[in-house]
Every structure is written in C-alpha cells, then in structure tokens.
Coordinates of C-alpha atoms in Angstrom, one line a residue:
Chain A
M296 CA 32.0 -27.0 16.0
K297 CA 32.7 -30.6 17.0
G298 CA 34.2 -31.3 13.6
K299 CA 36.5 -28.4 13.9
K300 CA 37.8 -29.6 17.2
Y301 CA 38.5 -33.1 15.8
E302 CA 40.3 -31.6 12.9
K303 CA 42.5 -29.6 15.2
R304 CA 43.3 -32.7 17.3
Q305 CA 44.4 -34.5 14.2
W306 CA 47.2 -32.1 13.7
V307 CA 48.1 -32.2 17.3
G308 CA 48.7 -35.9 17.0
L309 CA 50.9 -35.5 14.0
L310 CA 52.8 -32.8 15.9
F311 CA 53.6 -35.2 18.7
V312 CA 54.8 -37.9 16.4
A313 CA 56.7 -35.4 14.2
P314 CA 60.1 -36.1 15.8
F315 CA 59.7 -39.8 14.9
I316 CA 58.7 -39.0 11.3
I317 CA 61.8 -36.8 10.8
G318 CA 64.1 -39.2 12.6
F319 CA 62.7 -42.1 10.6
L320 CA 63.1 -40.4 7.3
V321 CA 66.6 -39.1 8.0
F322 CA 68.2 -41.8 10.1
K323 CA 66.4 -44.9 8.9
L324 CA 64.7 -44.7 5.5
Y325 CA 67.4 -42.6 3.8
P326 CA 70.3 -44.8 4.9
F327 CA 68.2 -47.9 4.0
V328 CA 67.6 -46.7 0.5
M329 CA 71.1 -45.4 0.1
S330 CA 72.6 -48.7 1.2
F331 CA 70.8 -50.4 -1.6
N332 CA 72.0 -47.7 -4.0
Y333 CA 75.6 -47.9 -2.8
S334 CA 75.6 -51.7 -3.2
F335 CA 75.8 -51.1 -7.0
T336 CA 78.8 -48.8 -6.7
E337 CA 82.4 -48.8 -6.0
F338 CA 82.6 -46.2 -3.2
D339 CA 85.7 -44.2 -2.7
L340 CA 85.7 -42.1 0.4
F341 CA 87.3 -39.2 -1.5
A342 CA 86.1 -39.6 -5.1
G343 CA 82.6 -40.7 -4.2
A344 CA 80.4 -43.4 -5.8
Q345 CA 81.1 -45.0 -9.2
Y346 CA 78.3 -47.2 -10.5
V347 CA 79.5 -50.7 -11.3
G348 CA 76.2 -52.5 -11.8
L349 CA 76.0 -55.9 -10.3
E350 CA 79.8 -56.3 -10.1
N351 CA 79.9 -56.3 -6.3
Y352 CA 77.2 -59.1 -6.1
I353 CA 78.9 -61.1 -8.8
K354 CA 82.2 -60.9 -7.0
I355 CA 80.7 -61.8 -3.7
F356 CA 79.1 -64.9 -5.1
T357 CA 81.8 -66.1 -7.4
N358 CA 85.1 -64.8 -6.0
D359 CA 84.9 -64.3 -2.3
R360 CA 85.8 -67.3 -0.2
D361 CA 85.3 -65.3 3.0
F362 CA 81.7 -64.8 2.1
Y363 CA 80.8 -68.5 2.1
N364 CA 83.0 -69.1 5.1
S365 CA 81.5 -66.4 7.3
L366 CA 78.0 -67.2 6.2
N367 CA 78.6 -70.8 7.4
V368 CA 80.2 -69.6 10.6
T369 CA 77.3 -67.2 11.3
F370 CA 74.7 -69.9 10.7
I371 CA 76.4 -72.3 13.0
Y372 CA 76.7 -69.6 15.6
T373 CA 73.1 -68.7 15.3
L374 CA 71.9 -72.3 15.3
I375 CA 73.8 -73.1 18.4
S376 CA 73.4 -70.0 20.5
V377 CA 69.8 -69.1 19.8
P378 CA 67.9 -72.4 20.5
L379 CA 70.2 -73.2 23.4
K380 CA 69.6 -69.7 24.9
I381 CA 65.9 -69.9 24.5
A382 CA 65.6 -73.5 25.8
F383 CA 67.7 -72.7 28.8
A384 CA 65.8 -69.5 29.5
L385 CA 62.5 -71.3 29.3
F386 CA 63.7 -74.2 31.5
I387 CA 65.0 -71.9 34.2
A388 CA 61.9 -69.8 34.1
G389 CA 59.9 -73.0 34.6
V390 CA 62.0 -74.0 37.6
L391 CA 61.6 -70.5 39.0
T392 CA 57.8 -70.6 38.9
T393 CA 57.7 -73.3 41.6
K394 CA 57.0 -71.4 44.8
I395 CA 60.3 -71.1 46.6
R396 CA 61.8 -68.6 48.8
G397 CA 64.6 -66.4 47.5
I398 CA 63.3 -66.5 43.9
N399 CA 64.0 -62.8 43.5
L400 CA 67.7 -63.4 44.4
F401 CA 68.0 -66.2 41.8
R402 CA 66.3 -64.1 39.2
T403 CA 68.7 -61.2 39.9
I404 CA 71.7 -63.4 39.7
Y405 CA 70.7 -65.0 36.5
Y406 CA 69.8 -61.7 34.9
L407 CA 73.0 -59.8 35.7
P408 CA 75.1 -61.3 32.9
S409 CA 72.5 -60.1 30.4
V410 CA 72.6 -56.6 31.7
L411 CA 76.3 -56.4 31.1
G412 CA 75.5 -57.8 27.7
G413 CA 77.6 -56.8 24.9
S414 CA 80.0 -54.8 27.0
I415 CA 83.7 -55.0 26.2
A416 CA 84.4 -55.8 29.9
V417 CA 82.4 -59.0 29.6
S418 CA 84.1 -60.0 26.3
I419 CA 87.5 -59.4 27.9
L420 CA 86.4 -61.5 30.9
W421 CA 85.4 -64.3 28.5
K422 CA 88.7 -64.1 26.7
F423 CA 90.5 -64.4 30.1
L424 CA 88.4 -67.3 31.2
F425 CA 89.1 -69.4 28.1
V426 CA 92.7 -68.5 27.2
K427 CA 94.9 -71.5 27.3
D428 CA 96.3 -70.8 30.8
G429 CA 93.0 -69.2 31.9
L430 CA 90.5 -70.0 34.7
I431 CA 88.5 -72.7 32.9
N432 CA 91.5 -74.8 32.2
E433 CA 92.7 -74.3 35.7
L434 CA 89.3 -75.6 36.9
L435 CA 89.5 -78.6 34.6
A436 CA 93.0 -79.4 35.8
V437 CA 91.6 -79.8 39.3
I438 CA 89.6 -82.8 38.0
H439 CA 92.5 -83.9 35.8
L440 CA 91.1 -82.8 32.5
G441 CA 92.3 -80.6 29.7
P442 CA 93.9 -78.3 29.0
I443 CA 91.6 -77.5 26.1
D444 CA 92.5 -74.8 23.6
W445 CA 89.2 -73.1 23.8
L446 CA 90.0 -70.1 21.7
G447 CA 93.1 -71.3 19.8
S448 CA 91.5 -74.3 18.1
P449 CA 89.5 -73.7 15.0
D450 CA 87.2 -76.6 15.9
I451 CA 86.2 -75.2 19.3
A452 CA 86.5 -71.4 19.2
L453 CA 83.1 -70.8 17.7
Y454 CA 81.4 -72.9 20.4
T455 CA 83.3 -71.0 23.1
I456 CA 82.0 -67.7 21.7
S457 CA 78.5 -69.1 21.4
M458 CA 78.6 -70.0 25.1
L459 CA 79.0 -66.3 25.9
T460 CA 75.6 -65.7 24.3
V461 CA 74.0 -68.6 26.1
W462 CA 75.4 -67.3 29.5
Q463 CA 73.3 -64.2 28.8
F464 CA 70.0 -66.0 28.9
G465 CA 68.5 -63.8 31.6
S466 CA 66.6 -61.3 29.4
S467 CA 64.7 -64.1 27.7
M468 CA 64.1 -65.7 31.0
V469 CA 62.4 -62.6 32.4
L470 CA 60.1 -62.6 29.4
F471 CA 59.2 -66.2 29.9
L472 CA 58.7 -65.6 33.6
A473 CA 56.2 -62.9 32.8
G474 CA 54.5 -65.2 30.3
L475 CA 54.3 -68.1 32.6
K476 CA 52.7 -66.0 35.3
N477 CA 49.9 -65.1 32.8
V478 CA 48.8 -68.6 32.1
P479 CA 45.4 -68.9 33.7
V480 CA 45.5 -71.1 36.8
D481 CA 42.2 -72.8 36.1
L482 CA 43.7 -74.4 33.0
Y483 CA 46.2 -76.2 35.2
E484 CA 43.5 -77.1 37.6
A485 CA 41.2 -78.5 34.9
A486 CA 44.2 -80.5 33.6
R487 CA 44.9 -81.9 37.1
V488 CA 41.2 -82.9 37.5
D489 CA 41.5 -84.7 34.2
G490 CA 44.5 -86.5 35.5
A491 CA 47.0 -85.2 33.0
G492 CA 50.7 -85.7 33.9
K493 CA 53.3 -83.0 34.2
V494 CA 54.9 -83.6 30.8
R495 CA 51.5 -83.6 29.2
V496 CA 50.5 -80.4 30.9
F497 CA 53.7 -78.7 29.8
F498 CA 53.2 -79.7 26.1
K499 CA 49.4 -79.2 26.0
I500 CA 49.0 -76.1 28.1
T501 CA 52.1 -74.3 29.1
L502 CA 53.9 -74.4 25.7
P503 CA 50.9 -73.3 23.6
M504 CA 50.2 -70.5 26.1
I505 CA 53.7 -69.0 25.9
S506 CA 54.3 -69.8 22.2
P507 CA 54.0 -66.1 21.2
I508 CA 56.8 -65.3 23.6
I509 CA 58.9 -68.1 22.1
L510 CA 58.2 -66.6 18.7
F511 CA 59.2 -63.1 19.8
N512 CA 62.4 -64.4 21.4
L513 CA 63.2 -66.5 18.4
V514 CA 62.9 -63.7 16.0
M515 CA 64.7 -61.0 18.0
Q516 CA 67.5 -63.3 19.1
S517 CA 68.1 -64.6 15.6
I518 CA 68.2 -61.1 14.1
N519 CA 70.8 -60.2 16.8
A520 CA 72.8 -63.4 16.4
L521 CA 73.1 -63.0 12.6
Q522 CA 74.6 -59.5 13.2
Q523 CA 76.9 -60.5 16.1
F524 CA 80.2 -58.6 16.0
T525 CA 81.7 -57.6 19.3
A526 CA 82.5 -61.0 20.8
A527 CA 84.2 -62.2 17.7
F528 CA 86.1 -59.0 17.3
V529 CA 87.3 -58.7 20.9
I530 CA 87.9 -62.3 21.9
T531 CA 89.3 -63.9 18.8
N532 CA 89.4 -61.2 16.1
G533 CA 87.8 -63.7 13.7
G534 CA 90.5 -66.4 14.2
P535 CA 91.9 -68.9 14.4
L536 CA 91.9 -69.7 10.7
K537 CA 88.7 -67.5 10.4
S538 CA 86.8 -70.1 12.3
T539 CA 85.0 -67.2 14.2
Y540 CA 85.0 -64.8 11.3
L541 CA 81.3 -63.9 11.7
Y542 CA 79.4 -62.1 8.9
G543 CA 79.4 -59.0 11.1
M544 CA 83.2 -59.1 11.4
M545 CA 83.6 -59.4 7.6
L546 CA 81.2 -56.5 7.1
Y547 CA 83.1 -54.3 9.6
Q548 CA 86.5 -55.1 8.0
Q549 CA 85.3 -54.5 4.4
A550 CA 83.6 -51.2 5.3
F551 CA 85.7 -49.6 8.0
E552 CA 89.2 -51.2 7.6
Y553 CA 89.5 -51.7 3.9
L554 CA 87.0 -48.8 3.2
N555 CA 85.2 -50.8 0.5
M556 CA 81.9 -49.1 1.3
G557 CA 80.1 -50.2 -1.9
Y558 CA 81.2 -53.8 -1.6
A559 CA 80.3 -53.8 2.1
S560 CA 76.8 -52.4 1.3
A561 CA 76.2 -55.3 -1.1
L562 CA 77.3 -57.6 1.7
S563 CA 74.9 -55.9 4.1
W564 CA 72.0 -56.2 1.7
I565 CA 72.6 -59.9 1.3
L566 CA 72.5 -60.3 5.1
F567 CA 69.4 -58.1 5.1
I568 CA 67.6 -60.4 2.7
I569 CA 68.7 -63.5 4.7
I570 CA 67.3 -61.9 7.8
V571 CA 64.0 -61.0 6.2
G572 CA 63.7 -64.4 4.7
L573 CA 64.4 -66.2 7.9
T574 CA 62.0 -63.9 9.8
A575 CA 59.4 -64.6 7.2
I576 CA 59.9 -68.4 7.6
I577 CA 59.7 -68.2 11.3
F578 CA 56.5 -66.1 11.2
K579 CA 54.9 -68.3 8.5
S580 CA 55.7 -71.5 10.4
S581 CA 54.5 -69.9 13.6
S582 CA 50.9 -70.2 12.5
Y583 CA 51.3 -73.9 13.1
W584 CA 52.8 -73.7 16.5
T585 CA 51.7 -70.5 18.2
Y586 CA 48.5 -69.9 19.9
Y587 CA 46.8 -66.6 20.5
E588 CA 43.8 -66.3 22.8
D589 CA 42.5 -63.4 20.7
G590 CA 43.0 -65.2 17.5
G591 CA 46.3 -63.4 16.7
E592 CA 44.7 -60.0 15.7
F593 CA 46.9 -57.1 16.5
Chain B
M104 CA 58.2 -83.8 48.1
K105 CA 60.7 -82.3 50.4
S106 CA 63.7 -83.9 48.8
K107 CA 62.5 -82.6 45.4
R108 CA 62.5 -79.1 46.9
V109 CA 66.0 -79.6 48.2
L110 CA 67.1 -80.7 44.7
T111 CA 65.6 -77.7 43.1
Y112 CA 67.5 -75.4 45.5
L113 CA 70.7 -77.2 44.9
F114 CA 70.3 -76.9 41.2
L115 CA 69.4 -73.2 41.4
I116 CA 72.4 -72.5 43.8
A117 CA 74.8 -74.4 41.6
L118 CA 73.7 -72.6 38.5
G119 CA 73.8 -69.3 40.4
I120 CA 77.4 -70.0 41.3
I121 CA 78.3 -70.7 37.6
M122 CA 76.6 -67.5 36.6
V123 CA 78.3 -65.2 39.0
Y124 CA 81.6 -66.9 39.5
P125 CA 83.3 -65.3 36.5
L126 CA 82.1 -61.9 37.7
L127 CA 83.3 -62.4 41.2
F128 CA 86.6 -63.7 40.0
M129 CA 86.9 -60.6 37.9
F130 CA 86.2 -58.5 41.0
F131 CA 89.0 -60.0 43.0
A132 CA 91.5 -60.4 40.2
P133 CA 93.0 -56.9 40.5
F134 CA 94.3 -57.8 44.0
K135 CA 96.3 -60.7 42.7
S136 CA 99.6 -60.8 40.8
N137 CA 99.4 -61.8 37.2
D138 CA 100.8 -65.2 38.0
E139 CA 98.3 -65.8 40.7
I140 CA 95.4 -65.0 38.4
L141 CA 96.5 -67.5 35.9
T142 CA 97.4 -70.3 38.3
S143 CA 94.9 -70.2 41.2
I144 CA 91.2 -70.8 41.0
S145 CA 90.5 -69.4 44.4
L146 CA 88.4 -66.3 44.5
L147 CA 90.3 -64.5 47.2
P148 CA 93.8 -63.3 46.7
E149 CA 96.7 -64.7 48.8
S150 CA 96.9 -61.4 50.4
F151 CA 95.1 -58.2 49.8
S152 CA 97.9 -56.0 51.1
E153 CA 100.7 -57.3 49.0
L154 CA 99.8 -55.6 45.7
G155 CA 97.1 -53.3 47.1
L156 CA 95.6 -51.1 44.5
S157 CA 98.6 -51.1 42.2
A158 CA 96.7 -52.9 39.4
Y159 CA 94.1 -50.1 39.6
I160 CA 96.7 -47.4 39.5
N161 CA 98.6 -48.9 36.6
G162 CA 95.5 -49.9 34.7
W163 CA 94.0 -46.4 35.2
K164 CA 96.9 -44.8 33.2
A165 CA 95.8 -46.9 30.2
A166 CA 98.3 -47.1 27.3
G167 CA 98.3 -43.7 25.6
D168 CA 98.4 -40.2 27.0
E169 CA 94.9 -40.4 28.3
T170 CA 93.8 -42.0 31.6
F171 CA 90.5 -43.8 32.3
G172 CA 89.4 -40.6 34.0
V173 CA 89.1 -39.1 30.5
F174 CA 87.3 -42.2 29.2
F175 CA 84.8 -42.1 32.0
K176 CA 84.1 -38.4 31.5
N177 CA 83.7 -39.0 27.8
S178 CA 81.3 -41.9 28.3
F179 CA 79.1 -39.7 30.5
M180 CA 79.2 -36.8 28.1
M181 CA 77.9 -39.2 25.5
V182 CA 75.4 -41.1 27.6
V183 CA 73.7 -38.4 29.7
P184 CA 72.3 -36.3 26.9
T185 CA 71.4 -39.5 24.9
V186 CA 69.4 -40.9 27.8
I187 CA 67.6 -37.6 28.5
F188 CA 66.7 -37.0 24.9
T189 CA 65.7 -40.6 24.3
V190 CA 63.3 -40.6 27.3
L191 CA 61.7 -37.3 26.4
S192 CA 61.4 -37.8 22.6
S193 CA 60.1 -41.4 22.9
S194 CA 57.4 -40.5 25.4
L195 CA 56.3 -37.5 23.4
V196 CA 55.9 -39.6 20.2
A197 CA 54.3 -42.4 22.2
Y198 CA 51.7 -40.0 23.6
G199 CA 50.9 -39.0 20.0
F200 CA 50.4 -42.6 19.0
A201 CA 48.5 -43.6 22.2
R202 CA 46.0 -40.7 22.4
F203 CA 45.3 -39.1 19.0
K204 CA 43.8 -40.0 15.6
F205 CA 45.7 -38.5 12.7
P206 CA 46.3 -39.2 9.0
F207 CA 48.6 -42.1 8.2
K208 CA 48.6 -43.2 11.8
R209 CA 48.3 -46.9 11.0
I210 CA 51.1 -46.9 8.5
L211 CA 53.3 -44.8 10.8
F212 CA 52.7 -47.2 13.7
T213 CA 53.6 -50.2 11.5
L214 CA 56.8 -48.4 10.4
M215 CA 57.6 -47.7 14.0
I216 CA 57.2 -51.4 15.0
S217 CA 59.1 -52.7 12.0
A218 CA 61.9 -50.4 12.8
I219 CA 62.5 -52.5 15.9
M220 CA 63.3 -55.4 13.6
L221 CA 65.3 -53.5 11.0
P222 CA 68.8 -55.0 11.0
K223 CA 71.3 -52.3 12.1
T224 CA 74.0 -53.6 9.7
V225 CA 72.0 -52.6 6.6
I226 CA 71.9 -48.9 7.5
I227 CA 75.3 -48.6 9.2
I228 CA 77.4 -47.7 6.1
P229 CA 75.1 -44.9 4.8
S230 CA 74.6 -43.6 8.3
Y231 CA 78.4 -43.4 8.7
L232 CA 78.7 -41.5 5.4
L233 CA 75.8 -39.2 6.3
F234 CA 77.4 -38.3 9.6
K235 CA 80.7 -37.9 7.9
D236 CA 79.0 -35.3 5.6
F237 CA 77.5 -33.6 8.6
G238 CA 81.0 -33.4 10.1
W239 CA 79.9 -35.4 13.1
L240 CA 82.6 -38.0 13.0
D241 CA 84.7 -38.0 16.2
T242 CA 81.9 -36.3 18.1
Y243 CA 79.1 -37.7 20.2
L244 CA 76.5 -36.3 17.9
P245 CA 75.8 -39.6 16.1
F246 CA 74.5 -40.8 19.5
I247 CA 72.8 -37.7 20.8
V248 CA 71.0 -36.3 17.7
P249 CA 69.2 -39.5 16.7
A250 CA 68.1 -39.7 20.4
L251 CA 66.4 -36.3 19.9
F252 CA 64.3 -37.9 17.2
A253 CA 63.1 -41.0 19.0
C254 CA 65.2 -43.2 16.8
N255 CA 65.0 -46.2 19.0
S256 CA 61.5 -47.6 18.5
Y257 CA 61.8 -49.9 21.4
F258 CA 61.3 -47.0 23.7
I259 CA 58.4 -45.6 21.8
F260 CA 56.7 -49.0 22.0
L261 CA 57.5 -49.2 25.8
F262 CA 55.7 -45.9 26.4
V263 CA 52.8 -46.7 24.1
Q264 CA 52.2 -49.8 26.1
F265 CA 52.4 -47.9 29.3
F266 CA 50.1 -45.0 28.2
R267 CA 47.5 -47.5 27.1
G268 CA 47.2 -48.5 30.7
L269 CA 46.5 -45.0 31.9
P270 CA 42.8 -44.1 31.8
K271 CA 41.8 -41.8 29.0
E272 CA 39.3 -40.1 31.4
L273 CA 42.2 -38.4 33.0
D274 CA 43.1 -36.6 29.8
E275 CA 39.4 -35.8 29.1
A276 CA 38.8 -34.4 32.5
A277 CA 41.8 -32.2 32.2
I278 CA 40.7 -31.0 28.8
I279 CA 37.3 -30.1 30.1
D280 CA 39.0 -28.2 32.9
G281 CA 40.6 -26.1 30.2
C282 CA 44.0 -27.7 29.9
N283 CA 45.5 -27.9 26.4
V284 CA 47.0 -31.1 25.2
F285 CA 50.5 -30.1 25.9
R286 CA 49.7 -29.2 29.4
V287 CA 47.9 -32.5 29.8
Y288 CA 51.1 -34.2 28.6
T289 CA 53.5 -32.3 30.8
K290 CA 51.3 -32.0 33.9
I291 CA 49.4 -35.3 34.0
I292 CA 50.9 -37.9 31.7
L293 CA 54.6 -37.3 32.4
P294 CA 54.3 -37.3 36.2
L295 CA 52.3 -40.5 36.0
S296 CA 54.7 -42.3 33.7
K297 CA 57.6 -42.3 36.1
P298 CA 58.0 -46.1 36.0
A299 CA 58.1 -46.1 32.2
M300 CA 60.6 -43.2 32.2
M301 CA 62.8 -45.1 34.6
S302 CA 62.7 -48.3 32.5
A303 CA 63.5 -46.4 29.3
G304 CA 66.2 -44.3 31.0
I305 CA 67.9 -47.3 32.6
F306 CA 67.9 -49.4 29.4
S307 CA 69.1 -46.5 27.2
F308 CA 71.8 -45.7 29.8
I309 CA 73.1 -49.3 29.8
W310 CA 72.9 -49.8 26.1
T311 CA 74.6 -46.5 25.2
Y312 CA 77.2 -47.0 27.9
N313 CA 78.0 -50.5 26.8
D314 CA 77.9 -49.7 23.1
F315 CA 81.0 -50.7 21.4
F316 CA 80.4 -50.9 17.7
N317 CA 79.1 -47.4 17.1
S318 CA 81.8 -45.9 19.3
L319 CA 84.4 -47.9 17.4
I320 CA 83.3 -46.5 14.0
Y321 CA 82.4 -42.9 15.0
L322 CA 85.1 -42.0 17.4
N323 CA 88.7 -41.9 16.2
S324 CA 90.8 -39.8 18.6
V325 CA 91.9 -41.3 21.8
S326 CA 91.0 -38.1 23.7
K327 CA 87.3 -38.8 22.7
Y328 CA 87.4 -42.5 23.6
T329 CA 84.7 -43.9 25.8
V330 CA 85.3 -46.5 28.4
S331 CA 84.5 -49.4 25.9
L332 CA 87.1 -48.1 23.5
G333 CA 89.6 -47.4 26.3
L334 CA 89.3 -51.0 27.5
K335 CA 89.8 -52.4 24.0
M336 CA 92.8 -50.2 23.6
S337 CA 94.3 -51.3 26.9
I338 CA 94.1 -55.0 25.9
D339 CA 95.4 -54.3 22.4
T340 CA 98.5 -52.4 23.4
Q341 CA 99.7 -55.1 25.7
G342 CA 102.6 -57.0 24.2
G343 CA 103.3 -60.7 24.7
T344 CA 102.0 -61.3 28.2
I345 CA 98.7 -59.5 29.0
A346 CA 98.7 -57.9 32.4
W347 CA 95.3 -59.4 33.3
N348 CA 95.2 -57.9 36.7
E349 CA 95.3 -54.4 35.3
I350 CA 92.8 -55.2 32.5
M351 CA 90.5 -56.8 35.1
A352 CA 90.8 -53.7 37.3
M353 CA 89.6 -51.5 34.5
S354 CA 86.9 -54.0 33.5
V355 CA 85.6 -54.0 37.1
L356 CA 85.4 -50.2 37.1
A357 CA 83.7 -50.3 33.6
I358 CA 80.9 -52.5 34.8
I359 CA 80.3 -50.6 38.0
P360 CA 77.9 -48.0 36.6
P361 CA 75.5 -50.5 34.9
T362 CA 75.7 -52.9 37.8
M363 CA 74.9 -50.3 40.3
I364 CA 71.9 -49.1 38.3
F365 CA 70.8 -52.7 37.9
F366 CA 70.7 -53.3 41.6
L367 CA 69.2 -50.0 42.5
A368 CA 66.5 -50.1 39.9
Q369 CA 65.6 -53.8 39.6
K370 CA 61.9 -53.4 39.7
Y371 CA 61.9 -51.0 36.7
F372 CA 64.0 -53.5 34.8
V373 CA 61.6 -56.3 35.1
E374 CA 58.7 -53.9 34.5
G375 CA 60.3 -52.6 31.3
I376 CA 61.1 -56.1 30.1
S377 CA 57.7 -57.6 30.7
T378 CA 55.6 -54.8 29.4
S379 CA 57.4 -54.3 26.1
G380 CA 59.6 -57.4 25.6
L381 CA 62.8 -55.4 25.6
K382 CA 66.0 -57.4 25.1
G383 CA 68.7 -57.0 27.7

C-alpha cells in the first residue's frame, strides 16, 4: 500500500516539472544541437541548409579580420568591466556595512542604475552624456579640461562603454551585502581579541567568507560581458574604426543583417567554447581561493 | 572616530550624486531647448514654462506613423502575459523539484541549473529559425510561449530556494486532511509564496520590458514595435542634429514603469536577489 502511494507520487513530481522538460527540449536543447549542426552549413533562408563541412570555421580563423578584432575588443571589454564592477560592488558593500543611518537610501540609489540595466533609454542617456558636446565634456570644461572625444576616438570609445557596465554595479553590490551580513560576528570578535588589524581581518576573514559570492559574480558577469551587444549597438554601432565592434555585434550583423546563419552559428559556437573554457578555468582556480563552510558540497 | 563617520557620509553622498545625476539630468532635459541641454550643466531648466511639454508632444509622435502610445500598448501586450506565465510555470516546476522524488530528478535539476549559465548567443539563431517555421515572427509569441514552459531557469531556482524554506509538515498535514497535491499547491503553497511570486514577477517584468535584442530580431513591423524599439527608431531617424530633448522625453517615459516598480517593491527586489543571486 505504501509502495503504491510512493509510486503515484513519483509521477506527480514528473507532472509538475513536465513544463520545464518540454520547454527545455524544444527551446534549449533542440536549438543548442541545431546551432552546432548549422555551423557546418551555408544556410540560406529560402533554400535551407547546404553542408559545407569545416568551411565556416576555416574561413573564420584564416580569412576574417573582424573575428580577431572583435575577439580582442570583447576580451578587453570583459577584462575592464567585470573586475572593476566586482571590486567596486564589494568596496561599496563594505562601506555600507558600517552602521550608519540612511543606509537604505544609499542602497536604493546605487541599485537603481542596475534596474534600468540594459534598457535602450539608459544606452541613449550614455550616448548623450559622452557625445562630443555632451554633458561630461561640459562638466570638464568647468574645470578647464577637455573636450575629450569619448565616443569618437577609437582609443577611448571602448572604455566609455565599459564604464556604463561599471555604473551598474548595484546588483552585485546587493549580493555582497547579503553575503557580508552572513559572516558570523564571533569570527570578527575573535580576530579583534587576537589583535588583528582591519586589513588583516578583511583578507583573512571577510574575503574567504564571501569568496563563493565573488565566484558567482565573476562567472555570471563574465558570461554576460562576453555576449554584450546592446550598448555597442546603440551607442557607437561598433565604431569608430570597429573599436567597439564586440563579438555580440559581429554575431548579430552576420546572422540578422547579412543573413549568414551558418557562418554566424559557427561564430556562436566558438564563443560558446570560449565561455565554457573560461568558466571552467574560473571554477578550477576557485578551489584555491574559495572557501565553503560545508566543504563545497551541493 | 566622528570625523571618519563624516568622511564616510561625504563619500557615500558624492557617489550617490554621481550615480543619479545622469538620471536626474535626463528627467529635466525635456523642459530645456536642445541648445540648453548641450551647453548648460545645471539640472533645472532656465524656465519650465518656455517650452512646456512640447518635447513630450513632439517626441510622442515618434518618427513613423505610429506614436509612443502604440509602443507602450505593445510593450504591455508582450510583457503582461509573459510575466503571468513565467511566475505560474516557474513556481509549478519548482514545487515539483522541491517536494517530490521522481526518476531522473538529479539530472533534470542539474540541467535546470546549467541552463542558467547557457550562453544565449549559442541558441539564438536556431531559435529564430524555429520561430520562423512556427510563423511566430513579428508576434509576441517568442516571448510568451517559452514563458509558459518555465524557460527562464532563474525563476525556477528562485522558487525552489523559497519552497525549501517552507516546512514540509504543512504539506503533509494537508495531505492527511485529504487534500490532493494539486490542492496543496494551489491552496497552501501558492498563497504562502507571495514574496517569491512578487520577486519573480518584478524581475521578469523589468527584464522583458527592457529587452532589446529579442525584440529587435523577432519584431519587424513598426506597428508591433515595443518601447525599446520605438526609442531606437526615434534616435535613428533623426538627421544631423539629434533633438535630444525629445529623445530624453521619451526615454524618461520609457523608464517610468520599471522605476515605479522598483520604488514600490524594493523589499521584494532585495529578497529576490539575495535568496537566489539574480542579476539585475
């Protein structure tokens, strides 16, 4: 009797997760497999797919200057924006843990830009702030500096766009705030009794205790940064001189402007492998610098 | 000690000003002439009455035949069903994961978690071709139908974390009282999970509403455009000198819905973020 009830409940569980299974198969797994498949084809929207073997990949690696350029641009963008954003978020979260009045107000203000996130309105605002006769240069003129061609100079434009990402440090900050709150107070007290200084406490106690959150932020933010599209598309359209031609932009153009679906699929698989590789490296290295109270078992 | 506190405050206030100054500037820009926007750094316009709401009125008309009224209506036609379906399907699936044992549960759970990290770019092209075959291009179905099938694992994970915090004894007591599992879910679990539903609803609202990339590739006709696409079109169709005051007017209107939700529902935001590690 009991066995029968258990049996029945098994099916009930599957019934509840059935929407996920269907959705995963149709909208995740199928496209995932097909994208690999398409990467070996020349895909015509009307005639369909023609298999061309490794041709797309060979062309990408030997005969596509944009590929190396945008890979380079994307790495620089990721290397600037992700560590800066995380460091900034952690620093501000640290400042906000000191018991001060009005902390909620500050948290709210710092978080707001993240909420508006990838919206077009914010990208347009950024464009307006940094155009040559825009607000930032007006502000610089007050202190007799500039004007700087923030978006028109190939040396600077990518940094200007990266700053938009850093400005949105609020979501990482909230995660750090939650993590900092969970560090046991007695650890700090013990350290104080032992006479450890502030810097030592930070590196020996705080940092190890929140290292899993750093890991999470690092992985998620890197995956997002490597796929960034909107800011480059709206603010600079990849220019000037393709200095902000992020990988995501190249992919979009190949797939949806030139309609080279097969070629773009190959590009997307190369990016996928880079992302998986990078994530694997971060996770592997993390065993040296993250600390789990429960030993890291999930 | 006291001077240190003052310094901390000064730093936080200075940073706060840097963070919101651009947004405040955007808010007041529509009341200025285009010249004034580009030459003055003061927040407030020289005079509110001079131009009045003309930037709003001109900006609202957008560039083509459609007004922003159409774009806002479209955005909500896309967002509202997506949010409702996302919340319901995600909580349903999460309940299955949180409360039952079933075959392949471990592997399904692992797949669900790894889907969070699956780069969107790798599936976007086949998804586009699939939706094209379904005849869903230029409709909101590419947003709405995946929401029915809990396609954003973030939200499943959020609900799983939340359900784990609800005592199992509740379910068991209700079962003993003769409830079936579906009634337990609808009558006990759902009413208790309001905070999680709010978090998931708010995040999915803001993400779908702000979405640009998917709207860009799936929607072609201007009459179907959402606010994001409308904004992009307004700035594209401007010739040599951009009428920043009109663009800013529409940008202000565009960010009002997410901003209002943010201020009204702050506590759910923080809750959602800290229980599941959602990005913002």
